[in-house]
C-alpha positions in Angstrom: 0.5 20.7 -9.9 0.3 17.4 -10.6 -0.7 14.7 -7.9 0.0 10.8 -9.2 -0.9 8.2 -6.2 0.3 4.5 -6.9 -2.4 2.1 -6.0 -2.3 -1.9 -5.8 -5.1 -4.1 -6.0 -5.0 -6.5 -2.9 -7.0 -9.4 -1.9 -9.7 -9.0 0.3 -9.4 -9.5 4.3 -11.3 -12.7 3.9 -9.5 -14.1 1.2 -6.7 -16.3 2.0 -3.2 -16.6 0.9 -0.6 -19.1 -0.3 2.6 -19.6 0.4 5.3 -20.3 -2.9 8.4 -21.4 -3.1 10.2 -18.8 -3.1 8.5 -17.2 0.2 6.1 -15.2 -1.6 2.7 -15.1 -1.6 -0.1 -15.4 -4.0 -4.1 -15.5 -3.9 -6.1 -18.5 -4.0 -8.0 -19.6 -7.0 -11.2 -17.5 -6.2 -10.0 -14.7 -4.4 -11.6 -11.6 -4.1 -9.7 -8.3 -4.4 -9.8 -4.8 -3.6 -7.8 -1.5 -3.6 -5.1 -1.5 -1.0 -6.4 -0.1 2.4 -3.1 2.6 2.9 -3.5 3.2 -0.8 -7.0 4.2 -0.8 -6.1 6.6 2.6 -3.7 8.0 -0.3 -5.5 8.6 -2.7 -8.1 10.8 -0.1 -5.2 12.4 0.7 -4.5 13.6 -2.9 -8.3 14.1 -3.3 -8.8 16.6 -0.2 -5.6 18.6 -1.3 -7.0 19.0 -5.1 -10.3 20.3 -3.4 -8.3 22.8 -1.0 -6.7 24.3 -3.2 -7.1 25.3 -7.7 -5.4 23.7 -10.1 -4.5 20.4 -8.7 -5.3 17.3 -10.8 -5.2 13.8 -9.5 -4.1 11.0 -11.3 -3.8 7.4 -10.7 -1.5 4.5 -11.9 -2.2 0.7 -11.0 0.8 -2.3 -12.0 -1.3 -5.6 -11.8 -2.7 -8.1 -14.0 -5.9 -7.4 -16.3 -8.4 -7.5 -13.1 -6.8 -4.9 -11.3 -8.4 -2.5 -14.3 -11.3 -2.4 -11.1 -9.1 -0.5 -8.7 -8.5 2.2 -11.3 -12.5 2.7 -12.0 -12.9 2.9 -9.0 -10.3 5.7 -8.3 -11.8 7.4 -11.6 -15.1 7.0 -9.6 -13.7 8.9 -6.2 -12.7 12.0 -8.5 -9.0 10.8 -10.1 -9.2 12.8 -13.3 -6.7 10.2 -15.3 -5.5 6.8 -14.8 -2.7 4.4 -16.1 -2.8 0.5 -15.8 0.3 -0.8 -16.3 -0.6 -4.3 -17.1 1.4 -7.4 -15.8 1.2 -10.8 -16.2 -1.3 -13.4 -14.0 0.2 -14.9 -10.6 2.3 -13.8 -8.1 3.4 -9.8 -8.0 6.8 -8.4 -9.1 9.8 -8.0 -6.9 10.1 -4.7 -5.3 12.6 -2.9 -7.4 11.1 -4.0 -10.8 8.0 -2.5 -9.8 9.2 0.9 -9.0 11.6 0.7 -12.1 8.3 0.2 -13.8 6.5 2.8 -12.1 9.6 5.2 -12.7 10.2 4.4 -16.2 6.3 5.4 -16.6 6.1 8.7 -14.0 9.5 10.7 -14.5 8.7 12.2 -17.6 5.1 13.2 -16.5 6.7 15.6 -13.9 4.9 14.8 -11.3 5.2 17.6 -8.3 4.3 15.0 -5.6 3.7 11.0 -5.8 1.5 9.7 -2.9 1.8 5.9 -2.4 0.8 3.9 0.9 2.6 3.1 3.7 2.4 -0.8 2.6 0.6 -3.2 0.6 -1.7 -5.8 2.9 -0.5 -8.7 0.9 3.3 -8.1 0.8 3.9 -5.9 3.8 7.2 -4.8 2.4 7.0 -0.9 2.4 9.3 -0.9 -0.2 8.3 0.3 -3.3 7.7 3.7 -2.5 11.4 4.7 -0.7 12.8 3.1 -4.0 10.7 5.0 -6.8 11.8 7.9 -4.9 15.2 6.8 -5.3 14.9 6.1 -9.2 13.5 9.1 -9.3 16.0 11.5 -7.6 13.1 12.9 -5.4 12.7 14.1 -1.6 10.3 11.5 0.0 8.8 10.9 3.4 7.2 8.2 4.9 4.0 7.4 7.1 2.2 10.5 6.5 -0.9 10.6 9.2 -1.5 14.4 8.3 -0.4 17.0 5.6 -1.1 20.1 3.9 0.4 22.8 1.1 2.6 26.0 2.6 2.1 29.6 1.1 5.6 29.1 0.2 4.6 26.0 -2.5 6.2 23.0 -0.1 4.9 20.2 1.4 4.2 20.3 5.1 3.6 16.8 7.0 3.3 15.1 10.0 4.6 11.1 10.4 4.1 8.7 13.0 6.9 8.0 14.9 7.9 5.5 18.2 5.8 6.7 21.6 2.6 7.7 19.5 4.4 11.0 18.8 4.1 12.6 15.3 7.4 14.3 14.0 6.9 17.7 11.5 8.4 17.9 8.1 8.5 20.2 5.4 9.6 18.7 2.1 10.4 20.6 -1.0 8.7 19.8 -4.0 8.7 17.5 -6.2 8.4 14.8 -3.2 7.2 11.5 -2.7 5.5 10.4 0.4 4.0 6.9 1.4 0.8 7.0 3.9 0.2 5.5 7.1 -3.5 7.0 7.7 -6.0 10.1 6.6 -8.5 11.8 9.0 -10.9 10.6 6.7 -12.1 7.8 5.4 -12.2 7.5 1.8 -14.7 8.7 0.0 -17.3 6.4 -2.0 -17.1 6.5 -5.7 -19.6 8.7 -7.4 -22.1 7.3 -9.8 -21.3 10.1 -12.4 -17.5 9.2 -11.6 -17.8 5.7 -12.4 -20.1 6.4 -15.6 -17.1 8.5 -16.7 -14.5 5.9 -16.0 -16.3 3.3 -17.8 -16.8 5.6 -20.8 -12.8 6.7 -20.9 -10.9 3.3 -19.8 -7.3 4.1 -18.6 -4.2 4.0 -20.9 -3.0 0.6 -20.5 1.0 -0.3 -21.1 2.2 -3.2 -21.2 5.2 -4.1 -18.7 6.9 -5.6 -21.0 7.6 -2.6 -22.9 9.2 -0.8 -20.1 12.5 -1.0 -18.9 13.6 -4.0 -17.0 15.2 -4.5 -13.8 16.6 -7.6 -12.4 15.4 -7.9 -8.7 18.7 -7.4 -6.7 17.2 -9.7 -3.5 16.8 -13.3 -4.0 14.0 -14.6 -1.7 15.0 -18.5 -0.2 12.1 -19.4 1.0 9.8 -19.1 4.1 9.2 -21.9 7.1 7.3 -21.6 10.1 9.4 -21.1 13.5 10.0 -23.9 15.4 8.1 -24.1 18.4 10.3 -23.5 21.9 7.9 -24.7 24.2 4.4 -27.0 24.5 1.5 -25.3 25.9 -0.4 -27.0 28.7 -4.2 -27.1 28.8 -6.2 -27.0 31.9 -9.4 -29.1 32.1 -12.1 -29.3 34.1 -14.6 -27.1 35.8 -13.0 -23.3 36.7 -12.5 -24.6 40.3 -10.8 -27.7 39.1 -8.7 -25.7 36.4 -7.9 -23.5 39.2 -6.6 -26.2 41.5 -4.6 -27.6 38.8 -2.7 -24.2 38.2 -2.2 -23.6 41.7 -0.4 -27.3 41.9 1.7 -26.4 39.0 2.8 -23.2 40.2 4.0 -25.1 43.8 6.0 -27.7 41.5 7.8 -25.1 39.9 8.5 -22.9 43.2 6.0 -19.8 42.0 4.0 -20.4 45.5 
């Protein structure tokens, strides 16, 4: 059985993002990057399944500029057997459909039994790539998984988060794609031996320009801040003075 985990390199939480004219976001110069937190959860799930069942291999893929190779090195250090870097130009990331098309072109011929992605990335927060990839590959799919296991019948049993704190149980025939919301385990740290192996055998590199193009079908028109509807009022002075002023305002408005 082969599991593929799709990863994304995102700015660290402390790094700032800048708005682009088309409404997208891009990291500011000098930003620091890391593996997306939900992608790390997806990778942990894949590695856990491989630990619990014999004959499972875990591979990782990441589309991004040259700096994204660090994400794949970490994935190899955590336990992924193979990795592929879909090399893209520097700058803002591609639209979700373009990214899903690249991933489908690379993953399709390799016939993975299970593809895992994070529920959404921390920067774009679209949650679109996983479902789009499943549609392009014609796979069964589910979103926002918080638990999963393989059954004796070779199906994937999972639970997903729904409203009011409830969990919905599903079983999927493989091959399938699942987006991950969380894992009961913290993503493991890379081992020294794994990192050394990763440095000794760099990931396969595929130029995004060599993959089939796909024109985006959604155009971003821009972004704006919402209009302020009401102005706030600050209360000054001591606590007693603030309390008196608040009571006066409430009486004036007929609320006391």
